[in-house]
CSV table of C-alpha atoms in Angstrom, one decimal:
chain,number,residue,atom,x,y,z
U,1,MET,CA,21.0,4.9,-22.9
U,2,SER,CA,18.6,7.3,-21.1
U,3,ALA,CA,18.7,8.7,-17.7
U,4,THR,CA,18.2,7.2,-14.3
U,5,GLY,CA,16.3,8.0,-11.2
U,6,ALA,CA,18.3,9.0,-8.1
U,7,VAL,CA,16.9,7.2,-5.1
U,8,THR,CA,17.0,9.5,-2.2
U,9,GLY,CA,14.5,8.4,0.2
U,10,ILE,CA,13.0,5.3,1.2
U,11,GLY,CA,10.0,4.6,3.6
U,12,LEU,CA,8.7,1.2,4.6
U,13,VAL,CA,6.2,-0.4,6.8
U,14,SER,CA,6.4,-4.0,6.7
U,15,PRO,CA,5.8,-7.2,8.8
U,16,VAL,CA,9.6,-7.4,9.7
U,17,GLY,CA,9.9,-3.6,10.6
U,18,VAL,CA,9.7,-0.1,9.4
U,19,ALA,CA,13.2,1.0,9.1
U,20,VAL,CA,15.0,-0.2,6.0
U,21,GLU,CA,18.0,-1.7,8.0
U,22,THR,CA,15.8,-3.4,10.3
U,23,VAL,CA,13.8,-4.9,7.3
U,24,PHE,CA,17.1,-5.8,5.5
U,25,ASP,CA,18.7,-7.6,8.8
U,26,ALA,CA,15.5,-9.5,9.2
U,27,VAL,CA,15.4,-11.0,5.6
U,28,CYS,CA,19.2,-11.7,6.1
U,29,SER,CA,18.8,-13.3,9.6
U,30,GLY,CA,15.6,-15.1,8.9
U,31,ARG,CA,13.7,-13.1,11.4
U,32,SER,CA,10.1,-13.9,10.3
U,33,GLY,CA,7.1,-11.7,10.1
U,34,LEU,CA,5.0,-14.8,9.9
U,35,THR,CA,2.7,-15.4,12.8
U,36,ARG,CA,-0.9,-17.0,13.5
U,37,PRO,CA,-3.4,-14.4,13.5
U,38,PRO,CA,-4.0,-13.5,17.1
U,39,GLU,CA,-7.2,-14.6,19.0
U,40,ASP,CA,-8.8,-11.2,18.8
U,41,HIS,CA,-8.0,-10.6,15.1
U,42,PRO,CA,-10.7,-11.3,12.5
U,43,LEU,CA,-8.4,-13.4,10.7
U,44,HIS,CA,-8.2,-15.8,13.6
U,45,GLY,CA,-9.5,-19.1,12.4
U,46,VAL,CA,-9.9,-17.8,8.9
U,47,VAL,CA,-6.1,-18.3,7.8
U,48,ASP,CA,-3.4,-20.4,9.4
U,49,VAL,CA,-0.8,-17.8,9.1
U,50,ALA,CA,-0.2,-14.1,7.9
U,51,ALA,CA,2.4,-11.6,8.0
U,52,PHE,CA,1.0,-8.4,9.8
U,53,GLY,CA,2.6,-5.1,9.6
U,54,PRO,CA,3.3,-3.0,13.0
U,55,PRO,CA,0.1,-1.2,14.4
U,56,ILE,CA,0.3,2.5,13.5
U,57,ALA,CA,-2.4,4.8,15.0
U,58,ALA,CA,-4.3,6.9,12.3
U,59,ASP,CA,-4.2,9.6,14.4
U,60,SER,CA,-0.2,9.6,14.0
U,61,VAL,CA,-0.7,10.6,10.2
U,62,LEU,CA,-4.0,12.3,10.1
U,63,ALA,CA,-6.2,14.7,11.8
U,64,PRO,CA,-8.7,13.0,14.1
U,65,LYS,CA,-11.7,13.7,12.0
U,66,ASP,CA,-9.9,12.2,9.1
U,67,ALA,CA,-8.3,9.4,10.7
U,68,ARG,CA,-11.7,8.1,11.6
U,69,THR,CA,-12.7,7.6,8.2
U,70,VAL,CA,-9.6,6.1,6.2
U,71,ASP,CA,-8.7,2.7,5.6
U,72,ARG,CA,-5.3,1.1,6.9
U,73,SER,CA,-4.0,1.0,3.5
U,74,ILE,CA,-4.1,4.7,3.7
U,75,VAL,CA,-2.5,4.8,7.1
U,76,MET,CA,0.4,2.7,6.1
U,77,ALA,CA,0.7,4.5,3.0
U,78,LEU,CA,0.9,7.9,4.6
U,79,ARG,CA,3.7,6.8,7.2
U,80,ALA,CA,5.6,5.3,4.7
U,81,ALA,CA,5.7,8.6,2.4
U,82,GLU,CA,6.4,10.6,5.6
U,83,ASP,CA,9.3,8.5,6.4
U,84,ALA,CA,10.5,8.4,2.8
U,85,LEU,CA,10.3,12.3,2.3
U,86,ALA,CA,12.0,12.7,5.6
U,87,ASP,CA,14.8,10.3,4.7
U,88,ALA,CA,15.3,12.2,1.4
U,89,GLY,CA,15.3,15.5,3.4
U,90,ILE,CA,12.6,17.1,1.3
U,91,VAL,CA,10.1,19.5,2.2
U,92,VAL,CA,7.6,20.2,-0.5
U,93,GLY,CA,7.6,23.8,-1.4
U,94,ARG,CA,10.9,24.4,0.2
U,95,ASP,CA,13.3,22.1,-1.5
U,96,VAL,CA,11.1,21.7,-4.6
U,97,ASP,CA,8.2,23.4,-6.5
U,98,GLU,CA,5.1,21.8,-5.5
U,99,TYR,CA,4.1,21.3,-9.1
U,100,ARG,CA,7.5,19.6,-9.8
U,101,VAL,CA,6.5,16.8,-7.6
U,102,ALA,CA,4.6,13.9,-8.7
U,103,VAL,CA,2.8,10.9,-6.8
U,104,VAL,CA,2.6,7.3,-8.3
U,105,LEU,CA,1.2,5.6,-5.4
U,106,SER,CA,-0.9,2.2,-5.9
U,107,GLY,CA,-2.6,-0.8,-4.4
U,108,VAL,CA,-5.9,-2.4,-4.7
U,109,GLY,CA,-7.5,0.4,-2.6
U,110,GLY,CA,-9.5,0.1,0.9
U,111,LEU,CA,-11.2,-3.2,0.4
U,112,GLU,CA,-11.5,-3.8,4.0
U,113,THR,CA,-13.6,-0.5,4.5
U,114,LEU,CA,-15.8,-1.7,1.2
U,115,ALA,CA,-16.3,-5.0,2.8
U,116,GLN,CA,-17.5,-3.4,6.2
U,117,GLN,CA,-19.6,-1.1,4.1
U,118,ALA,CA,-21.4,-3.8,2.4
U,119,LEU,CA,-22.1,-5.5,5.7
U,120,GLU,CA,-23.5,-2.4,7.2
U,121,ARG,CA,-25.3,-2.0,3.9
U,122,SER,CA,-27.1,-5.4,4.3
U,123,ARG,CA,-27.7,-4.8,7.9
U,124,ARG,CA,-29.0,-1.0,8.0
U,125,GLY,CA,-30.0,-0.4,4.5
U,126,ARG,CA,-29.2,3.1,3.0
U,127,LEU,CA,-28.4,4.7,6.4
U,128,GLY,CA,-25.4,2.0,7.0
U,129,VAL,CA,-23.4,3.5,4.0
U,130,SER,CA,-21.1,6.3,5.1
U,131,PRO,CA,-20.7,9.3,2.9
U,132,PHE,CA,-17.0,8.9,3.7
U,133,MET,CA,-16.9,5.7,2.1
U,134,LEU,CA,-15.4,6.6,-1.3
U,135,PRO,CA,-12.5,8.5,0.1
U,136,GLY,CA,-11.8,5.3,2.0
U,137,VAL,CA,-12.1,2.8,-0.7
U,138,LEU,CA,-11.1,4.2,-3.9
U,139,PRO,CA,-7.5,3.0,-5.2
U,140,ASN,CA,-6.3,6.4,-6.0
U,141,MET,CA,-6.9,7.7,-2.4
U,142,ALA,CA,-3.3,6.7,-1.1
U,143,ALA,CA,-1.8,9.0,-3.7
U,144,ALA,CA,-4.6,11.8,-3.3
U,145,ARG,CA,-4.0,11.7,0.6
U,146,THR,CA,-0.2,11.9,0.1
U,147,ALA,CA,-0.6,15.0,-2.0
U,148,ILE,CA,-3.0,16.5,0.4
U,149,LYS,CA,-0.8,15.9,3.2
U,150,PHE,CA,2.5,17.0,1.9
U,151,GLY,CA,1.2,19.7,-0.5
U,152,ILE,CA,2.3,17.7,-3.7
U,153,ARG,CA,0.5,19.6,-6.8
U,154,GLY,CA,2.1,17.9,-9.8
U,155,TYR,CA,1.0,14.8,-11.8
U,156,THR,CA,-0.8,12.0,-9.7
U,157,SER,CA,-1.6,8.6,-10.4
U,158,SER,CA,-2.5,4.8,-9.2
U,159,VAL,CA,-1.3,1.8,-11.2
U,160,GLY,CA,-3.8,-1.1,-10.9
U,161,THR,CA,-1.7,-4.2,-12.0
U,162,ALA,CA,-2.1,-6.1,-8.6
U,163,CYS,CA,1.0,-7.6,-7.2
U,164,ALA,CA,3.0,-6.0,-10.4
U,165,ALA,CA,1.9,-2.5,-8.9
U,166,GLY,CA,4.5,-1.6,-6.8
U,167,GLY,CA,7.4,-2.4,-9.2
U,168,GLN,CA,5.5,-0.6,-12.0
U,169,SER,CA,5.1,2.4,-9.8
U,170,LEU,CA,8.7,2.7,-9.5
U,171,GLY,CA,9.0,2.2,-13.6
U,172,GLU,CA,6.5,4.8,-14.2
U,173,ALA,CA,8.1,7.5,-11.9
U,174,LEU,CA,11.3,6.7,-13.8
U,175,ARG,CA,9.5,7.5,-17.1
U,176,ILE,CA,8.1,10.6,-15.5
U,177,LEU,CA,11.6,11.8,-14.5
U,178,ARG,CA,12.9,11.1,-17.9
U,179,ALA,CA,10.3,13.0,-19.7
U,180,GLY,CA,11.2,16.0,-17.5
U,181,GLU,CA,7.8,16.0,-16.1
U,182,ALA,CA,8.8,16.3,-12.5
U,183,ASP,CA,11.8,16.7,-10.5
U,184,VAL,CA,10.8,14.4,-7.6
U,185,VAL,CA,8.6,11.5,-7.7
U,186,VAL,CA,6.9,10.0,-4.6
U,187,CYS,CA,6.1,6.3,-5.8
U,188,GLY,CA,5.3,3.0,-4.1
U,189,CYS,CA,2.3,0.9,-3.1
U,190,THR,CA,0.3,0.1,-0.2
U,191,GLU,CA,-1.7,-3.1,0.6
U,192,ALA,CA,-4.0,-4.0,3.4
U,193,PRO,CA,-5.4,-7.3,2.7
U,194,LEU,CA,-5.5,-9.0,6.1
U,195,PHE,CA,-9.4,-9.3,6.5
U,196,PRO,CA,-11.5,-12.4,6.2
U,197,THR,CA,-13.3,-11.6,2.9
U,198,PHE,CA,-10.0,-11.0,0.9
U,199,ALA,CA,-8.1,-13.8,2.7
U,200,ASP,CA,-11.1,-16.4,2.1
U,201,ALA,CA,-10.7,-15.4,-1.7
U,202,PHE,CA,-7.2,-16.4,-1.7
U,203,GLY,CA,-7.8,-19.5,0.2
U,204,ASN,CA,-10.8,-20.7,-1.8
U,205,ALA,CA,-8.5,-20.2,-4.8
U,206,LEU,CA,-6.1,-22.8,-3.2
U,207,ALA,CA,-3.2,-19.9,-3.1
U,208,LEU,CA,-2.6,-20.1,0.6
U,209,ALA,CA,0.2,-22.0,2.3
U,210,ARG,CA,-1.6,-24.6,4.8
U,211,GLY,CA,-0.9,-27.1,7.2
U,212,TRP,CA,2.6,-25.9,8.7
U,213,PRO,CA,2.8,-26.4,12.4
U,214,ASP,CA,5.3,-23.7,12.6
U,215,PRO,CA,3.8,-20.4,11.0
U,216,ALA,CA,7.3,-19.2,10.3
U,217,SER,CA,8.0,-22.0,7.9
U,218,ALA,CA,4.8,-21.5,5.8
U,219,SER,CA,6.1,-19.4,3.2
U,220,ARG,CA,9.0,-21.4,1.3
U,221,PRO,CA,9.7,-20.1,-2.1
U,222,PHE,CA,11.3,-22.4,-4.4
U,223,ASP,CA,11.3,-25.3,-1.8
U,224,ARG,CA,9.8,-28.7,-2.9
U,225,ARG,CA,7.2,-28.7,-0.3
U,226,ARG,CA,6.0,-25.3,-0.9
U,227,ASN,CA,2.3,-25.2,-1.0
U,228,GLY,CA,1.0,-21.5,-1.3
U,229,LEU,CA,1.9,-17.8,-0.4
U,230,VAL,CA,1.2,-16.2,2.9
U,231,LEU,CA,-0.7,-13.0,2.6
U,232,GLY,CA,1.2,-9.8,4.1
U,233,GLU,CA,0.4,-6.3,4.4
U,234,ALA,CA,2.8,-3.6,3.9
U,235,ALA,CA,3.4,0.1,2.4
U,236,GLY,CA,6.6,1.1,0.7
U,237,VAL,CA,7.5,4.4,-0.8
U,238,PHE,CA,10.5,5.6,-2.7
U,239,VAL,CA,11.5,9.1,-3.2
U,240,LEU,CA,13.0,9.3,-7.0
U,241,GLU,CA,14.7,12.3,-8.4
U,242,ARG,CA,16.1,13.4,-11.6
U,243,PRO,CA,20.1,12.8,-10.8
U,244,GLU,CA,20.6,16.5,-11.9
U,245,PHE,CA,18.0,17.8,-9.4
U,246,ALA,CA,19.4,15.7,-6.5
U,247,ARG,CA,23.0,16.6,-7.2
U,248,ALA,CA,21.8,20.3,-7.3
U,249,ARG,CA,20.3,20.3,-4.0
U,250,GLY,CA,23.1,18.1,-2.5
U,251,ALA,CA,21.1,15.0,-1.7
U,252,ASP,CA,22.4,11.9,-0.5
U,253,VAL,CA,21.7,9.5,-3.4
U,254,ARG,CA,21.7,5.9,-2.2
U,255,ALA,CA,21.2,4.1,-5.4
U,256,ALA,CA,20.3,4.7,-9.0
U,257,LEU,CA,16.8,3.2,-10.7
U,258,LEU,CA,18.7,2.3,-14.1
U,259,GLY,CA,15.8,0.6,-16.1
U,260,TRP,CA,12.6,-1.2,-16.1
U,261,GLY,CA,10.7,-3.6,-18.2
U,262,ALA,CA,6.8,-4.6,-18.2
U,263,THR,CA,5.2,-7.2,-20.5
U,264,SER,CA,1.9,-9.0,-20.2
U,265,ASP,CA,1.4,-12.9,-20.2
U,266,ALA,CA,-1.9,-12.6,-22.6
U,267,TYR,CA,-2.5,-16.3,-20.9
U,268,HIS,CA,-4.9,-16.2,-18.1
U,269,PRO,CA,-6.4,-14.1,-15.2
U,270,THR,CA,-4.5,-15.8,-12.5
U,271,THR,CA,-2.2,-18.7,-13.6
U,272,PRO,CA,1.1,-17.5,-14.9
U,273,ARG,CA,2.3,-18.4,-18.3
U,274,PRO,CA,4.0,-21.9,-17.7
U,275,ASP,CA,6.9,-21.2,-19.9
U,276,GLY,CA,7.4,-17.7,-18.3
U,277,SER,CA,8.3,-16.4,-21.9
U,278,SER,CA,6.6,-13.1,-21.0
U,279,ALA,CA,8.2,-12.7,-17.6
U,280,ALA,CA,11.4,-13.3,-19.3
U,281,GLU,CA,10.8,-10.4,-21.8
U,282,SER,CA,10.2,-8.1,-19.0
U,283,MET,CA,13.7,-8.9,-17.7
U,284,ARG,CA,15.2,-8.5,-21.0
U,285,ILE,CA,13.3,-5.1,-21.7
U,286,ALA,CA,14.6,-3.7,-18.3
U,287,LEU,CA,18.3,-4.9,-19.1
U,288,ARG,CA,18.2,-3.0,-22.5
U,289,ASP,CA,16.8,-0.1,-20.7
U,290,ALA,CA,19.3,0.0,-18.3
U,291,GLY,CA,21.9,-0.6,-20.8
U,292,LEU,CA,23.2,-3.7,-19.3
U,293,GLU,CA,24.1,-7.1,-20.2
U,294,ALA,CA,22.6,-10.4,-18.3
U,295,GLY,CA,26.0,-10.9,-16.8
U,296,ASP,CA,26.0,-7.4,-15.4
U,297,ILE,CA,23.4,-8.4,-12.9
U,298,GLY,CA,25.0,-9.2,-9.7
U,299,TYR,CA,21.8,-10.2,-7.6
U,300,LEU,CA,18.4,-11.0,-8.4
U,301,ASN,CA,15.4,-10.7,-6.1
U,302,ALA,CA,12.7,-12.8,-7.5
U,303,HIS,CA,9.3,-12.6,-7.2
U,304,GLY,CA,9.1,-16.1,-5.8
U,305,THR,CA,5.6,-16.2,-3.7
U,306,SER,CA,5.8,-19.8,-2.9
U,307,THR,CA,3.2,-21.0,-4.9
U,308,LYS,CA,3.7,-24.1,-7.4
U,309,ALA,CA,3.0,-22.6,-10.6
U,310,GLY,CA,4.4,-19.2,-10.1
U,311,ASP,CA,7.9,-20.1,-8.6
U,312,ALA,CA,8.3,-22.8,-11.3
U,313,ALA,CA,7.3,-20.3,-14.1
U,314,GLU,CA,9.8,-17.6,-13.0
U,315,THR,CA,12.3,-20.3,-13.0
U,316,LYS,CA,12.1,-20.8,-16.6
U,317,ALA,CA,11.8,-17.2,-17.0
U,318,ILE,CA,15.2,-16.4,-15.4
U,319,HIS,CA,16.8,-19.4,-17.0
U,320,GLY,CA,15.7,-18.0,-20.4
U,321,VAL,CA,17.2,-14.5,-19.6
U,322,PHE,CA,20.5,-15.4,-17.8
U,323,GLY,CA,21.5,-19.0,-19.2
U,324,ALA,CA,24.9,-19.7,-17.8
U,325,ASN,CA,25.2,-16.0,-16.3
U,326,MET,CA,22.6,-16.6,-13.7
U,327,PRO,CA,23.3,-14.3,-10.7
U,328,PRO,CA,22.6,-15.3,-7.4
U,329,VAL,CA,19.0,-15.3,-6.7
U,330,SER,CA,16.5,-15.4,-3.8
U,331,SER,CA,12.9,-14.5,-2.7
U,332,THR,CA,12.7,-12.7,0.7
U,333,LYS,CA,9.0,-13.7,0.9
U,334,GLY,CA,10.1,-16.6,3.2
U,335,VAL,CA,10.3,-14.0,6.0
U,336,THR,CA,7.8,-11.2,4.9
U,337,GLY,CA,4.8,-13.2,3.0
U,338,HIS,CA,3.4,-11.8,0.0
U,339,MET,CA,2.6,-8.2,0.5
U,340,LEU,CA,0.9,-8.2,-3.0
U,341,GLY,CA,1.7,-5.0,-4.8
U,342,ALA,CA,3.8,-3.5,-2.0
U,343,SER,CA,6.0,-6.5,-2.3
U,344,GLY,CA,7.6,-4.8,-5.2
U,345,VAL,CA,8.6,-1.7,-3.4
U,346,VAL,CA,9.8,-3.6,-0.2
U,347,GLU,CA,12.1,-5.9,-2.2
U,348,ALA,CA,13.3,-2.8,-4.2
U,349,ALA,CA,14.4,-1.1,-0.7
U,350,ILE,CA,15.9,-4.7,0.2
U,351,SER,CA,17.8,-5.0,-3.2
U,352,VAL,CA,19.2,-1.6,-2.9
U,353,THR,CA,20.4,-2.3,0.6
U,354,ALA,CA,22.1,-5.5,-0.7
U,355,LEU,CA,23.7,-3.6,-3.2
U,356,ARG,CA,25.0,-0.9,-0.7
U,357,ARG,CA,25.9,-3.3,1.7
U,358,GLY,CA,27.6,-6.0,-0.5
U,359,LEU,CA,25.4,-8.7,1.4
U,360,LEU,CA,22.7,-10.7,-0.6
U,361,PRO,CA,19.8,-12.2,1.3
U,362,PRO,CA,19.0,-15.8,1.3
U,363,THR,CA,15.6,-17.4,0.5
U,364,HIS,CA,14.4,-18.4,3.9
U,365,ASN,CA,12.8,-21.9,4.4
U,366,LEU,CA,14.4,-23.1,1.2
U,367,ASP,CA,15.4,-26.3,2.9
U,368,ASP,CA,15.0,-28.9,-0.2
U,369,PRO,CA,15.2,-26.8,-3.5
U,370,ASP,CA,12.5,-28.0,-6.0
U,371,PRO,CA,14.1,-29.6,-9.2
U,372,ALA,CA,11.6,-27.6,-11.0
U,373,CYS,CA,13.2,-24.5,-9.5
U,374,ASP,CA,17.0,-25.0,-10.2
U,375,LEU,CA,18.4,-21.3,-9.6
U,376,ALA,CA,21.6,-20.1,-8.4
U,377,HIS,CA,19.7,-20.1,-5.1
U,378,ILE,CA,21.2,-18.2,-1.9
U,379,ARG,CA,20.2,-20.4,1.0
U,380,LYS,CA,20.3,-20.3,5.0
U,381,GLU,CA,22.9,-17.7,5.0
U,382,PRO,CA,23.2,-14.2,3.4
U,383,LEU,CA,26.0,-14.1,0.8
U,384,ALA,CA,28.7,-11.4,0.9
U,385,ALA,CA,29.2,-10.0,-2.8
U,386,THR,CA,30.2,-6.8,-4.4
U,387,VAL,CA,27.6,-6.2,-7.0
U,388,ASP,CA,27.3,-3.2,-9.3
U,389,ALA,CA,23.6,-3.9,-10.3
U,390,VAL,CA,20.5,-5.8,-8.9
U,391,MET,CA,17.2,-6.7,-10.3
U,392,SER,CA,13.9,-7.2,-8.7
U,393,ASN,CA,10.9,-8.6,-10.4
U,394,SER,CA,7.1,-8.5,-9.7
U,395,PHE,CA,4.5,-10.3,-11.2
U,396,GLY,CA,0.5,-9.8,-10.8
U,397,PHE,CA,-2.6,-11.5,-11.1
U,398,GLY,CA,-3.7,-10.7,-14.7
U,399,GLY,CA,-0.4,-11.7,-16.0
U,400,HIS,CA,1.4,-8.5,-15.3
U,401,ASN,CA,5.4,-8.7,-15.4
U,402,VAL,CA,7.5,-6.1,-14.1
U,403,SER,CA,11.4,-5.8,-13.6
U,404,VAL,CA,13.5,-3.1,-12.2
U,405,ILE,CA,17.2,-2.5,-11.9
U,406,PHE,CA,19.2,-0.6,-9.6
U,407,GLY,CA,22.8,0.6,-9.8
U,408,ARG,CA,25.4,2.4,-7.8
U,409,ALA,CA,24.6,5.9,-7.4
U,410,ASP,CA,28.0,6.9,-8.7
U,411,GLY,CA,27.5,4.5,-11.5
N,1,MET,CA,-36.7,18.6,23.3
N,2,ILE,CA,-33.9,21.2,21.9
N,3,ALA,CA,-31.8,20.4,24.8
N,4,GLU,CA,-32.0,16.5,23.9
N,5,ILE,CA,-31.3,17.5,20.4
N,6,ARG,CA,-28.1,19.4,21.6
N,7,LEU,CA,-26.8,16.5,23.4
N,8,PHE,CA,-27.3,14.4,20.3
N,9,LEU,CA,-25.6,16.9,18.3
N,10,LEU,CA,-22.6,17.1,20.7
N,11,ARG,CA,-22.6,13.3,21.0
N,12,SER,CA,-22.4,13.1,17.1
N,13,LEU,CA,-19.6,15.4,16.9
N,14,THR,CA,-17.7,13.7,19.5
N,15,GLU,CA,-18.1,10.5,17.5
N,16,MET,CA,-17.1,12.1,14.5
N,17,ARG,CA,-14.0,13.1,16.4
N,18,TYR,CA,-14.7,17.0,16.1
N,19,ASP,CA,-13.4,19.0,19.0
N,20,THR,CA,-16.4,20.0,20.9
N,21,ASP,CA,-14.8,22.4,23.3
N,22,GLY,CA,-16.0,25.6,23.4
N,23,ILE,CA,-18.9,24.9,21.3
N,24,ASP,CA,-22.2,26.6,22.2
N,25,ASP,CA,-25.4,27.6,20.6
N,26,ASP,CA,-23.8,30.5,18.8
N,27,THR,CA,-21.1,28.5,17.1
N,28,VAL,CA,-21.5,27.9,13.4
N,29,LEU,CA,-21.4,24.1,12.3
N,30,GLY,CA,-19.3,24.9,9.1
N,31,PRO,CA,-15.6,26.2,8.4
N,32,ALA,CA,-16.4,29.3,10.5
N,33,GLY,CA,-16.9,27.6,13.8
N,34,ALA,CA,-17.1,23.7,14.3
N,35,ASP,CA,-15.6,23.2,10.9
N,36,LEU,CA,-17.8,20.5,9.6
N,37,GLU,CA,-16.7,19.7,5.9
N,38,SER,CA,-19.4,19.0,3.4
N,39,LEU,CA,-19.3,15.1,3.9
N,40,ALA,CA,-19.3,15.4,7.7
N,41,LEU,CA,-22.5,17.6,7.3
N,42,ALA,CA,-24.0,15.0,5.1
N,43,GLU,CA,-23.2,12.3,7.7
N,44,LEU,CA,-24.5,14.6,10.3
N,45,ALA,CA,-28.0,14.7,8.2
N,46,MET,CA,-27.8,10.8,8.2
N,47,ARG,CA,-27.4,10.9,11.8
N,48,VAL,CA,-30.4,12.8,12.3
N,49,GLU,CA,-32.4,10.7,10.0
N,50,ASP,CA,-31.3,7.7,11.8
N,51,GLN,CA,-32.3,9.2,15.3
N,52,TYR,CA,-35.3,11.0,14.5
N,53,GLY,CA,-36.6,9.4,11.4
N,54,VAL,CA,-36.8,12.9,9.5
N,55,ARG,CA,-34.9,13.3,6.3
N,56,PHE,CA,-32.9,16.6,5.2
N,57,LEU,CA,-32.6,16.7,1.4
N,58,ASP,CA,-29.3,17.9,-0.2
N,59,ASP,CA,-29.9,21.6,-0.5
N,60,GLU,CA,-31.2,21.5,3.1
N,61,ALA,CA,-28.1,19.7,4.4
N,62,GLU,CA,-25.9,22.1,2.7
N,63,ARG,CA,-27.3,25.0,4.6
N,64,PHE,CA,-26.3,23.5,7.8
N,65,ALA,CA,-22.9,24.8,7.2
N,66,ALA,CA,-24.1,28.3,7.8
N,67,MET,CA,-26.4,27.3,10.8
N,68,THR,CA,-25.4,27.8,14.5
N,69,VAL,CA,-25.7,25.1,16.9
N,70,GLY,CA,-29.1,26.7,18.1
N,71,GLU,CA,-30.3,27.2,14.9
N,72,PHE,CA,-29.6,23.6,13.6
N,73,CYS,CA,-31.1,22.2,16.8
N,74,ALA,CA,-34.3,24.4,16.1
N,75,ALA,CA,-34.6,23.1,12.6
N,76,VAL,CA,-34.3,19.6,13.7
N,77,GLU,CA,-37.0,20.0,16.2
N,78,ASN,CA,-39.1,21.8,14.0
N,79,ARG,CA,-38.8,18.9,11.3
N,80,VAL,CA,-39.5,16.3,13.9
N,81,LYS,CA,-42.7,18.3,15.1
N,82,ALA,CA,-44.1,18.7,11.5
N,83,ALA,CA,-43.2,14.9,10.8
N,84,SER,CA,-45.1,13.8,14.0
N,85,ALA,CA,-48.1,16.2,13.2
N,86,THR,CA,-48.8,14.7,9.9
């Protein structure tokens, strides 16, 4: 078995809060982040319900001249990265060599900025296109801006696997640490999909939940009446370190990233492989990578987006891996909505907190479990349980499957 | 016309969220003064084109960095006059 990644810092910007404990309390108590778009929001009348993150002034993370030209995805990422580094007590250059820090920060990029620029281009021609468009739009810019803001000069990348990108960024970070290519990795994902063109793309693909009088009930993973996902925005950033490095600097290690797995469905651009076989294999690879057996997993945070096909395929995958050893399972998207790639990081934070607190969050709105989703559901109330290892799944359009496993810091 | 161009420049800098306090005709536009970076200078050239219908080519816009506010306003005025004379 190979080395682990020490979790020393977490920063979140999510529809249910920015502090990790606040987010965890929300998913445990069912305090929903799902609302109707306010009347002054561009999504009003476009979607029934969405999961909005808190307003964050761009000026709070960037100089005014830079704040003017960045996408919301960047603003959320910088806030989450700042909070994660502060949580870890790391000042780059003081606590770690600037070339020994890596950044793996993902997401689809500043697509709202691109959409606005396309409108301006059609309205005003060439002069409608800002020279600042590319640093606003390119998907690597969350990583690049993070490197610039915090003086990080090591390996930098951005993973483009849609809703699996957050989980995969944690996995890539672990690979970098194991290879000894960095002492610290700032890793995560940021997504700001709440604008009309993007929302219509999901809506027209019939992927969105619809027809729920109470917006808080629209996201209902594994429930018989589920009819789609609720789009959400979020950023999540972890600080992972080589365990030896974290120990040497006296860091407070919250948990250990023990292993991860990644596979591809090789099936369809948007529909998950119905038998869940590739997703199952990503969980098996993660178990092997962590040196664990299926029975060692004490909690599984499912991808569970509340779509008909996705939840059923994940159920098959979980059965295939765990059989009679199925751990308690929940999807926390009932209160957070689907924050696309950032879900994997927010849910990793929730899973780590569940491990530390001995409290497993339920699946909100799971009133009537679908027989096609016959899992060991945690429903209505959180479940108190001492667990030593937790798994979190993330699956993305394109058929990307990622599973990550966390264990105790002292394990 | 220079005065109007100067007002246009200050308005542009404000919209681009640069600090215009203490900027006068002798302030250099680039890093030595107002601190406009290359993309900001490119945007300024586009704003001039939008406002006055005259275009500065790439190498000309790059020279904005070394110009003072006074020199920039004069350069724009010259270009506008040359354009209206033809």
